[in-house]
CSV table of C-alpha atoms in Angstrom, one decimal:
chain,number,residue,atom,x,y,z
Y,2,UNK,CA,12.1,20.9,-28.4
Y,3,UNK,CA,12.5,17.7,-26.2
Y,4,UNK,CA,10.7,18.0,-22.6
Y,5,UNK,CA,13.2,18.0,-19.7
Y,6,UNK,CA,13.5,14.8,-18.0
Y,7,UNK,CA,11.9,15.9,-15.1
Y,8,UNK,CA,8.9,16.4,-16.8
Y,9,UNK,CA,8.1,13.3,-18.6
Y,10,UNK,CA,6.7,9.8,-17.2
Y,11,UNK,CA,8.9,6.7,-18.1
Y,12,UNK,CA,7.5,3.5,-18.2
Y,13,UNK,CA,9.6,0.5,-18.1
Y,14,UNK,CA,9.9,-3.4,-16.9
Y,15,UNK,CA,13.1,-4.5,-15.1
Y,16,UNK,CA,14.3,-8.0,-14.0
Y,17,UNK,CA,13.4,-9.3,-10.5
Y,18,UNK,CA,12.9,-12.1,-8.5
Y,19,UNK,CA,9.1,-11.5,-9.2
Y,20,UNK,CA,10.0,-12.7,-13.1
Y,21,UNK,CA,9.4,-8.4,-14.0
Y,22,UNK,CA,8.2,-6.0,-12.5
Y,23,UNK,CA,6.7,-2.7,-14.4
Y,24,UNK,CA,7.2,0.5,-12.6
Y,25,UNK,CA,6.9,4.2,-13.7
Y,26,UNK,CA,9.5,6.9,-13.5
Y,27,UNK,CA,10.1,10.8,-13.4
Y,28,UNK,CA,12.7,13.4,-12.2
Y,29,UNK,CA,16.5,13.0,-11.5
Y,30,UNK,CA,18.2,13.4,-8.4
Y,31,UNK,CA,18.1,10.8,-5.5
Y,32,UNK,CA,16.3,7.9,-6.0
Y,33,UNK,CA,12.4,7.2,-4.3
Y,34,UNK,CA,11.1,4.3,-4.4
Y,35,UNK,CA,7.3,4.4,-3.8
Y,36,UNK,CA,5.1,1.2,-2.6
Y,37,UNK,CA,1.3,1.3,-3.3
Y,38,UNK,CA,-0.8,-1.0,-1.5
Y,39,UNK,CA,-4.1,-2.8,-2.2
Y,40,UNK,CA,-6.0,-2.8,-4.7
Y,41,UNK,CA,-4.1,-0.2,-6.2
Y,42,UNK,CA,-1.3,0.3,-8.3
Y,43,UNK,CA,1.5,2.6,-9.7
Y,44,UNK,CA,-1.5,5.0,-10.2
Y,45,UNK,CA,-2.4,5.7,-6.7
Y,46,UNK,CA,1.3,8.0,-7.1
Y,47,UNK,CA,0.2,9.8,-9.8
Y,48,UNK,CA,0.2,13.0,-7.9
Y,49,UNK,CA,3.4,12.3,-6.2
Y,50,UNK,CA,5.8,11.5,-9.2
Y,51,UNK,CA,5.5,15.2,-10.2
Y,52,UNK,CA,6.1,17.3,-7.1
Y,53,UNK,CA,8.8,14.6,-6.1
Y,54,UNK,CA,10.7,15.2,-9.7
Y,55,UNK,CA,9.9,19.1,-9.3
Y,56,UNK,CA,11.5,18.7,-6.4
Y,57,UNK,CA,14.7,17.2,-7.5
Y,58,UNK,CA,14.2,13.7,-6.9
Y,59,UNK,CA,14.0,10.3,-8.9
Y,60,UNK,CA,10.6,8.7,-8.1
Y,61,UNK,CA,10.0,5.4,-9.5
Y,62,UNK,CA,6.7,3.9,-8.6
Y,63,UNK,CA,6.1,0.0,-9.1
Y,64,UNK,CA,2.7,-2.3,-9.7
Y,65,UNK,CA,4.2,-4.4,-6.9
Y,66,UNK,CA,4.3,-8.6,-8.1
Y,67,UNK,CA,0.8,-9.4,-9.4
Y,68,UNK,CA,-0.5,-6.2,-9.7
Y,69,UNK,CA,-0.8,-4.1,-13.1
Y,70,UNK,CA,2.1,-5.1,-15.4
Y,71,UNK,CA,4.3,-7.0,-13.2
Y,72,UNK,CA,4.5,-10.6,-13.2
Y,73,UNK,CA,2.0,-12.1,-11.1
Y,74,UNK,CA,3.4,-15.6,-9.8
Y,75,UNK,CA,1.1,-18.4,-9.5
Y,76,UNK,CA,1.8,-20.0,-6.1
Y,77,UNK,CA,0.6,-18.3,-3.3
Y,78,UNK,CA,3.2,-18.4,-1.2
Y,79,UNK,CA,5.3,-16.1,-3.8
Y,80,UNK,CA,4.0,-13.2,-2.1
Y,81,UNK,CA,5.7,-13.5,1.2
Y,82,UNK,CA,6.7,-10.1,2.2
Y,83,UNK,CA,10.4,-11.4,1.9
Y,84,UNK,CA,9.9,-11.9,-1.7
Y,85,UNK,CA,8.3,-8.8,-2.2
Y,86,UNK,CA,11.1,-7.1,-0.1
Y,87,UNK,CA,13.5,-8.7,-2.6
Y,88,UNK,CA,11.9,-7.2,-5.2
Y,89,UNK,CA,12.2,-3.6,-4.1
Y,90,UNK,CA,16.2,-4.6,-3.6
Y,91,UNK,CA,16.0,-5.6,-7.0
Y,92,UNK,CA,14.6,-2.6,-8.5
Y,93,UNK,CA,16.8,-0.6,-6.9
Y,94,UNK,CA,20.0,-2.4,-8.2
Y,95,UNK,CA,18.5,-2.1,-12.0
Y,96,UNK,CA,17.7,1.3,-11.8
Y,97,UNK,CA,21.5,1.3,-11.3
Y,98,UNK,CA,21.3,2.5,-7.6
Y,99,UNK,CA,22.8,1.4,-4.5
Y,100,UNK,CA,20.5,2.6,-2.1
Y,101,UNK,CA,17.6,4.8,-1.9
Y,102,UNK,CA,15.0,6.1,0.4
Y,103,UNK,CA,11.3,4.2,0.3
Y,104,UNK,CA,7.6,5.3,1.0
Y,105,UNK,CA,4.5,2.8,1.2
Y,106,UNK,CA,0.9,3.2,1.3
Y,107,UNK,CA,-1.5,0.7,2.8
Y,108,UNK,CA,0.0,-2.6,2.7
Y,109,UNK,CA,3.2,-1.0,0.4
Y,110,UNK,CA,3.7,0.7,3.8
Y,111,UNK,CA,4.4,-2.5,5.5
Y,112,UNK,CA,6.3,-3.3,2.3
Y,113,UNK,CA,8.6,-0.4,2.8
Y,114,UNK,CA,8.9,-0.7,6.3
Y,115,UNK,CA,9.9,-4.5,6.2
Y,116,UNK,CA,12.5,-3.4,3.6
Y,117,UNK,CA,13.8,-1.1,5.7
Y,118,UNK,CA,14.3,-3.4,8.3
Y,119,UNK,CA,16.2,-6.3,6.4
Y,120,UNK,CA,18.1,-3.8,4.3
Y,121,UNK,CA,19.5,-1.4,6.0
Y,122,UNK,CA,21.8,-0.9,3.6
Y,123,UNK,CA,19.9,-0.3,0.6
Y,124,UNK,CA,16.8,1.5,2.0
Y,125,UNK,CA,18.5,4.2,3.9
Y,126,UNK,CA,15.1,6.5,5.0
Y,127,UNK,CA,11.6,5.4,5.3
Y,128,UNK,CA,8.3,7.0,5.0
Y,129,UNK,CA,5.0,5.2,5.9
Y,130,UNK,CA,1.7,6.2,5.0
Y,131,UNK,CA,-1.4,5.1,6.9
Y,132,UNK,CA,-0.4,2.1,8.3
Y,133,UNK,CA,2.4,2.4,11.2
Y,134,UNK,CA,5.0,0.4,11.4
Y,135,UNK,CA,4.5,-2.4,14.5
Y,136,UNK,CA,7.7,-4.6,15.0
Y,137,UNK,CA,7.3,-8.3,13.9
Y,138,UNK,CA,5.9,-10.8,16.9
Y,139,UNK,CA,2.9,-11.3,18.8
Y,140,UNK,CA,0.3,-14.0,17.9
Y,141,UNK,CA,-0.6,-15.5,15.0
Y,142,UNK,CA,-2.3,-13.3,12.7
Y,143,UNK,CA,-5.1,-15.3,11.4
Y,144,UNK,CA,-5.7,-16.4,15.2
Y,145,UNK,CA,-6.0,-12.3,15.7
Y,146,UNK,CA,-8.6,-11.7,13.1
Y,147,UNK,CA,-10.2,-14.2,13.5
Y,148,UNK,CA,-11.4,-12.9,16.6
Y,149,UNK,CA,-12.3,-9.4,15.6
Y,150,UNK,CA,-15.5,-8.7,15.4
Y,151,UNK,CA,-19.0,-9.2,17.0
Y,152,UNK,CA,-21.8,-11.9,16.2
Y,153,UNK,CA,-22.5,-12.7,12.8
Y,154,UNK,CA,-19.5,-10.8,11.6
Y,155,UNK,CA,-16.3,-11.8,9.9
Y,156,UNK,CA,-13.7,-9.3,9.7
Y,157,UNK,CA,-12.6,-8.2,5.8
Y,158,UNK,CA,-8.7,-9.9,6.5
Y,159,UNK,CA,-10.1,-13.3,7.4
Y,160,UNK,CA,-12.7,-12.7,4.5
Y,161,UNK,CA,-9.8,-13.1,2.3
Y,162,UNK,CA,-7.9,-15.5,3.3
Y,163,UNK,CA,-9.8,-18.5,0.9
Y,164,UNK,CA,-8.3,-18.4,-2.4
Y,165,UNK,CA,-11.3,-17.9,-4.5
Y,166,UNK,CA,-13.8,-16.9,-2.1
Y,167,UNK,CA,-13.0,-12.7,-2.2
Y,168,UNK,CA,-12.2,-13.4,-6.2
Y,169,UNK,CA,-15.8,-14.1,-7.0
Y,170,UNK,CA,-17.4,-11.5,-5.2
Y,171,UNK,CA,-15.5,-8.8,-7.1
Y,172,UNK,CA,-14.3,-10.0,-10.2
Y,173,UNK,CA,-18.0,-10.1,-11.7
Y,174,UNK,CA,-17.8,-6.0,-11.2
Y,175,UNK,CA,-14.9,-5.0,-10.5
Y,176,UNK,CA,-15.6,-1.4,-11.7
Y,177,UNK,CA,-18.7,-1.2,-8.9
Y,178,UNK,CA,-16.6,-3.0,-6.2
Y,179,UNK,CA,-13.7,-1.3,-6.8
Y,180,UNK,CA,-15.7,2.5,-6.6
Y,181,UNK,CA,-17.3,1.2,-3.4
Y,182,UNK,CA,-14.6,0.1,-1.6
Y,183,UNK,CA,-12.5,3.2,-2.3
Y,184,UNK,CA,-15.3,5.3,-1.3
Y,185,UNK,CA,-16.0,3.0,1.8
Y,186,UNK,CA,-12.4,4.3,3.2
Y,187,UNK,CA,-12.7,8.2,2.0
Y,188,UNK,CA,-13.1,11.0,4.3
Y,189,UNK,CA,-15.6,12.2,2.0
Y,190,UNK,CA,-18.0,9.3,1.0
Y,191,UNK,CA,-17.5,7.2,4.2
Y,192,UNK,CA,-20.8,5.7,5.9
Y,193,UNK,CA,-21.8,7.8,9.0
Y,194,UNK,CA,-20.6,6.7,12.9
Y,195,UNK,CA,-22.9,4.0,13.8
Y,196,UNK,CA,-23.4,2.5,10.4
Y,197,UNK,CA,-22.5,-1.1,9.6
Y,198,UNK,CA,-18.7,-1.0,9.3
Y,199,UNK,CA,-17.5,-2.0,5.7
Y,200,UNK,CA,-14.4,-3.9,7.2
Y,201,UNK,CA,-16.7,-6.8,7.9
Y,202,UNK,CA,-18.9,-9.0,6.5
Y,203,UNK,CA,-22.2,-9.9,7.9
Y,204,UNK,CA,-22.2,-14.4,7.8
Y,205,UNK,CA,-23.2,-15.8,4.5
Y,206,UNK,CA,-22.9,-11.7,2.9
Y,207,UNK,CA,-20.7,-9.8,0.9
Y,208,UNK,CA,-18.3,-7.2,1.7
Y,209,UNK,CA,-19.7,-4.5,-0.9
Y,210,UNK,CA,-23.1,-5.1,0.7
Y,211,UNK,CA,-21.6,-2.8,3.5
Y,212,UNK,CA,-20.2,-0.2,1.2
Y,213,UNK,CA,-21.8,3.4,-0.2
Y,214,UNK,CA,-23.3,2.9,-3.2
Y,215,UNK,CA,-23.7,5.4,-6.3
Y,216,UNK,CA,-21.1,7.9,-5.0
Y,217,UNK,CA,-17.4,8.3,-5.9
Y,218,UNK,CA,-14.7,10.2,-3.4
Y,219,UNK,CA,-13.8,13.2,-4.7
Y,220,UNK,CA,-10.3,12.3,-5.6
Y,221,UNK,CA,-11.4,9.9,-8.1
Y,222,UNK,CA,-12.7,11.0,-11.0
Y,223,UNK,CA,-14.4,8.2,-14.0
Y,224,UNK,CA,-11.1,8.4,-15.9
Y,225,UNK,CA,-9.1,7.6,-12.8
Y,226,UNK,CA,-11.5,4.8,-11.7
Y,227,UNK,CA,-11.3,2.9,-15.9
Y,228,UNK,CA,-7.3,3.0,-14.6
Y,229,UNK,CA,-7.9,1.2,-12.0
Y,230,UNK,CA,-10.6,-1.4,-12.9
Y,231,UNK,CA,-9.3,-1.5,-16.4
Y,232,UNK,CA,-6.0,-3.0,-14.6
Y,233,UNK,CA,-7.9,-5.3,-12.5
Y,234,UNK,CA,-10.3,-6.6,-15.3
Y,235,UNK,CA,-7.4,-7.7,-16.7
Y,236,UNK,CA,-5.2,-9.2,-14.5
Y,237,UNK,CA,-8.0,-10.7,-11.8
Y,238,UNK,CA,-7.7,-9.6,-8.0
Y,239,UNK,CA,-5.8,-12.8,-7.1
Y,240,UNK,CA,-2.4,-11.8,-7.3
Y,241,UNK,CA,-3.5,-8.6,-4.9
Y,242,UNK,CA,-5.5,-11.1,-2.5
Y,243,UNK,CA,-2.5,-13.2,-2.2
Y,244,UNK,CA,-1.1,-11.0,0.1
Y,245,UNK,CA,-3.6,-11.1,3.0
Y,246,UNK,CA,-3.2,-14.8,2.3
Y,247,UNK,CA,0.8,-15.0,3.5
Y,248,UNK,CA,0.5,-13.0,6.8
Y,249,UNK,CA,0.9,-16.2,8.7
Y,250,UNK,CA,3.7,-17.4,7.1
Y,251,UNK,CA,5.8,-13.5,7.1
Y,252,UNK,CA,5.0,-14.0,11.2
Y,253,UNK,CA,7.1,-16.9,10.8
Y,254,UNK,CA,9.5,-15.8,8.5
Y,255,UNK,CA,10.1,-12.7,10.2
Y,256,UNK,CA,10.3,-14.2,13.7
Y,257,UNK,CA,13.9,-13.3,14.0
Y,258,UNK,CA,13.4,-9.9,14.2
Y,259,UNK,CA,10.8,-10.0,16.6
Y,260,UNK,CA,10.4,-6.6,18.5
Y,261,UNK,CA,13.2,-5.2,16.1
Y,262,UNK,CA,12.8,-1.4,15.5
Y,263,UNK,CA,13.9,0.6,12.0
Y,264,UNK,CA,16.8,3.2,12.9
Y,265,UNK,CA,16.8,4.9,9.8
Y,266,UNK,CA,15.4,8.3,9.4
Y,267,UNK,CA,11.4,7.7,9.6
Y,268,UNK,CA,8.4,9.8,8.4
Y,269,UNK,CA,5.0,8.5,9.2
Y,270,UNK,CA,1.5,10.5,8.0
Y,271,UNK,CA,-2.2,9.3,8.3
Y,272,UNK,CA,-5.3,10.3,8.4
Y,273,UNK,CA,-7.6,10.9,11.6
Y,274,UNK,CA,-10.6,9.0,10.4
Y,275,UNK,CA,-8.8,5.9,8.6
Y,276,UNK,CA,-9.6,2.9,10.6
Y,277,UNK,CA,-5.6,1.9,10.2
Y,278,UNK,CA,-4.8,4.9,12.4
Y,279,UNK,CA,-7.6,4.8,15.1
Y,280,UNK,CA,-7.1,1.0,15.5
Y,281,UNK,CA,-3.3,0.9,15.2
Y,282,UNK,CA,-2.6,3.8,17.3
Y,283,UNK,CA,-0.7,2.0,20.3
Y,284,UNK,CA,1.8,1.5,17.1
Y,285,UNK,CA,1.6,5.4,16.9
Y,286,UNK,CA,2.6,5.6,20.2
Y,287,UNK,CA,5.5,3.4,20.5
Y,288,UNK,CA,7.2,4.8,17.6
Y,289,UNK,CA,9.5,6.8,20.3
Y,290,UNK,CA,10.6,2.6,20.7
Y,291,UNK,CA,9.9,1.0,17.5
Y,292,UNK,CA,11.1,3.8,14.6
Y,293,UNK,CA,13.7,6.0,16.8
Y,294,UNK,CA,15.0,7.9,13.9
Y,295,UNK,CA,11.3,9.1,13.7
Y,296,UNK,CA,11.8,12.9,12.1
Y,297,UNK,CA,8.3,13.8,12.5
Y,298,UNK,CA,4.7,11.9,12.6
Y,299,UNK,CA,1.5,13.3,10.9
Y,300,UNK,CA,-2.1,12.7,11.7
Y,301,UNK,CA,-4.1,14.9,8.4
Y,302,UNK,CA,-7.2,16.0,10.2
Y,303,UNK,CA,-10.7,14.9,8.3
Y,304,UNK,CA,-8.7,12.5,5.9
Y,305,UNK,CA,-9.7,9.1,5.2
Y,306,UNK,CA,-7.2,6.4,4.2
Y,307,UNK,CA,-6.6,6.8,0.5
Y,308,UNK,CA,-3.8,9.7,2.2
Y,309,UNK,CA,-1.9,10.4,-0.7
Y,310,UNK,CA,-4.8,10.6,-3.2
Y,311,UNK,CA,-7.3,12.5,-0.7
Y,312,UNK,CA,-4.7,15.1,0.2
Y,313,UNK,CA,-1.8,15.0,-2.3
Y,314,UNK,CA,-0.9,18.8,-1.9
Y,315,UNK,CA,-0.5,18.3,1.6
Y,316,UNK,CA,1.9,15.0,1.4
Y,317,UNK,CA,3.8,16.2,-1.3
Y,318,UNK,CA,4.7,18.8,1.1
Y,319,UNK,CA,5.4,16.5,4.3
Y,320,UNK,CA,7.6,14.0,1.7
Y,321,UNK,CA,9.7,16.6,0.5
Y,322,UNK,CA,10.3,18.9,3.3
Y,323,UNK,CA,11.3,15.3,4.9
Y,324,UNK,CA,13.3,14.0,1.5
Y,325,UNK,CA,15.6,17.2,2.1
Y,326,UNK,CA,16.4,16.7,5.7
Y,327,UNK,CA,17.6,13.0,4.9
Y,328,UNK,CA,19.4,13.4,1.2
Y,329,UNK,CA,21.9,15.8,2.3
């Protein structure tokens, strides 16, 4: 007897402006497109694809460009975040779809959100995780970090902004960087108030000198770390890097919509102790402005910033209690 559909992971590769791009699929129903950010992958929806195809959907989770299996251009400036919001359009036309609704993590939220904004059309509801959605404008980005932090200290953004530089402090271990950063961010694992903070770098240090050492999270298990540094060992953490390396040049390619605010529906969920909530949260606050088809906003008490993966029983609920309010 054959599995039903909804029960069974599909991997596949489908054309894009990226070159390909590799994502993984389950369920039927309406299409969800889901946006992991960095350094993850599909993998960081594992949890998700599931309860989302239990639930009657089609969840499709992609390595976004240079990440996992997809194509991983060689220019730095390919990963604009209009390229990358071409490739969601993309993905959605060859999964032989018109339109569907899309939810990013970390920087997939800013992904998702910035697709939502130039493509009203095709991304017709948007959820965010973590990071809130702030309208494009204000200064320069690099000029912004580069001012964060206090003597001696280089904040993590500006850290990676030289090709190469980030590259060879983690590609040596990846496996050990990778555990320590993801721990570094987890409600569980996180350094106590008052310790250094791990989203800087002492001058003439290394990031991972700031992060806990010997200790994974306890949503990752060994199995689910090899996934994740297996995929990085092979590809090299450029591709991912090159992200952080094109803010300046999405400020100026997204200076048309300067102050613009996403009108579809909107679902936004964090987690009280992630730094992307506690710093960000005059974005929180303006949503009212900036998302006003805002259905509901979520702050997880005690969770860290790895939302999805720290508390997937709890987001699968929000995202489809939400998916069923806008799929009607």
């Amino acid at each position: 007897m054959q599995p039903e559909p909804s029960a069974v992971l599909r991997h596949r590769t489908v054309e894009a402006p990226a070159g390909r791009l590799h994502l993984v699929e389950q369920g039927t129903g309406p299409l969800v497109l889901l946006v992991h950010g960095f350094p993850e992958s599909w993998y960081s929806w594992r949890r998700q694809l599931p309860a989302l195809a239990a639930a009657g959907y089609r969840a499709a989770a992609i390595d976004v460009r240079g990440y996992g299996r997809s194509s991983k251009p060689a220019k730095t400036d390919a990963y604009r975040m209009l390229d990358l919001v071409e490739d969601n359009v993309a993905v959605v036309h060859a999964l032989g779809e018109e339109n569907a609704v899309v939810v990013g993590h970390d920087w997939g939220s800013n992904i998702a959100a910035a697709s939502a904004l130039l493509h009203p059309g095709v991304f017709r509801a948007v959820a965010l995780l973590s990071v809130p959605y702030a309208p494009p404008g204000g200064p320069r980005p690099t000029d912004v970090f580069g001012g964060i932090g206090g003597p001696g200290e280089e904040f993590y953004v500006s850290y990676f902004q030289e090709p190469g530089r980030a590259e060879r402090e983690i590609e040596p271990d990846v496996r050990g960087w990778l555990a320590g950063f993801y721990a570094a961010l987890s409600a569980d694992t996180m350094l106590a108030r008052g310790e250094p903070d791990p989203h800087f770098v002492a001058r003439g240090g290394r990031l991972r000198d700031r992060f806990p050492a010997g200790v994974l999270p306890g949503w990752l298990t060994e199995d689910d770390l090899d996934v994740y540094a297996g995929e990085f060992e092979r590809t090299g953490l450029t591709g991912a890097l090159n992200r952080y390396r094109n803010m300046d040049r999405d400020w100026e390619d997204l200076a048309p919509y300067r102050g613009a605010p996403i009108r579809q529906p909107s679902l936004f969920a964090g987690g009280t102790l992630d730094a992307s909530t506690t710093w960000l949260s005059d974005a929180i606050d303006a949503f009212p402005a900036t998302l006003p088809g805002l259905t509901a906003s979520h702050l997880v008490e005690g969770c860290g910033h790895w939302i999805q993966q720290e508390r997937p029983e709890e987001v699968n609920r929000l995202l489809t209690g939400w998916l069923d309010t806008v799929t009607d």
